[in-house]
Amino acid sequence: RLQQEVLSRQSRDEMVALKQQYADDLARNVSQQRASLLSELQRTFDRETKAINERYTQQLRVASDKMQQTLAEEREQRLAELEKYRAELRALGTVLDSSSTYEAFSHRVHKTSMAALALSDRVEAAAPLRSEIRALREAARNDPLIDAAVKSLPQSVIEEGAPSVGQLQERFKVVKSVGHRAALVPEDSGIIGQAFGSALSLLMIPPGGPIEGTDADAVLSRAEFALKAGDIEKAIDEMKGLSGVPAQVSKDWISAAESRLAVEQTAKVIKAHVALLAASCS
């Protein structure tokens, strides 16, 4: 019986020891599994956290790039609009400057046109041109063509004027008569020859109309025809073909005709130039 109790006690002790060992093993296994599970959970958490951070970083980078692109496009658009406004302002300034310049130019052309018209009227009146020339120079200030045209006029013409076409025609009658009479006087004939020529000129009628030839009457006829037609330059050329006494007699008339031709040509040049200026304003 004692032996049975001893065996029973040993069995109980062994059972307790086994239970304790099982409990310890179980606790150890549970602890190991929990540690393994926690480690796996930590790795999963770290992996997911990293993936989330990467996705967030990528999304943030994409959003930032898109925002930068949008800002750059908006900045370019604003710069383009500003440049457009600047161009419009420059164009407006150019238009205003052009308008101001056009008005000033138009006013100057008008004054020049009026001065040129006054000069033409004065030329036809065979009067001094001093005041009209001064007014024209003032109106056409810095115009090289008009300045050159005015400077081409002899000072005597500006101060005294040039004879009109009618005055030249009247004076030509005297020159023609004297020239015709002088042509009939033999050279070195003295007073008797002059008297003979004068008497002969009363009997001979000068030829009418332009005729060919180099004698004084022929030259005078062509000059008279040209003068009646208003061709002063042609008349001067013909008169310069005279020689001897008729040439001496015609010197003053040629000088007067040349002064008239000079003012006519100058007036024509100025009129044509002013007409071009006026056309550019229209």
Tab-separated table of N, CA and C in Angstrom, residues 25 111 132 248:
chain	number	residue	atom	x	y	z
A	25	ASP	N	6.178	24.943	-22.657
A	25	ASP	CA	6.372	24.822	-24.121
A	25	ASP	C	5.308	25.623	-24.882
A	111	LYS	N	0.297	126.013	-96.482
A	111	LYS	CA	0.971	127.315	-96.460
A	111	LYS	C	1.898	127.465	-97.666
A	132	GLU	N	7.186	137.744	-101.588
A	132	GLU	CA	6.647	136.418	-101.899
A	132	GLU	C	7.709	135.329	-101.735
A	248	GLN	N	23.340	143.476	-131.194
A	248	GLN	CA	23.573	144.465	-130.139
A	248	GLN	C	22.261	145.091	-129.678
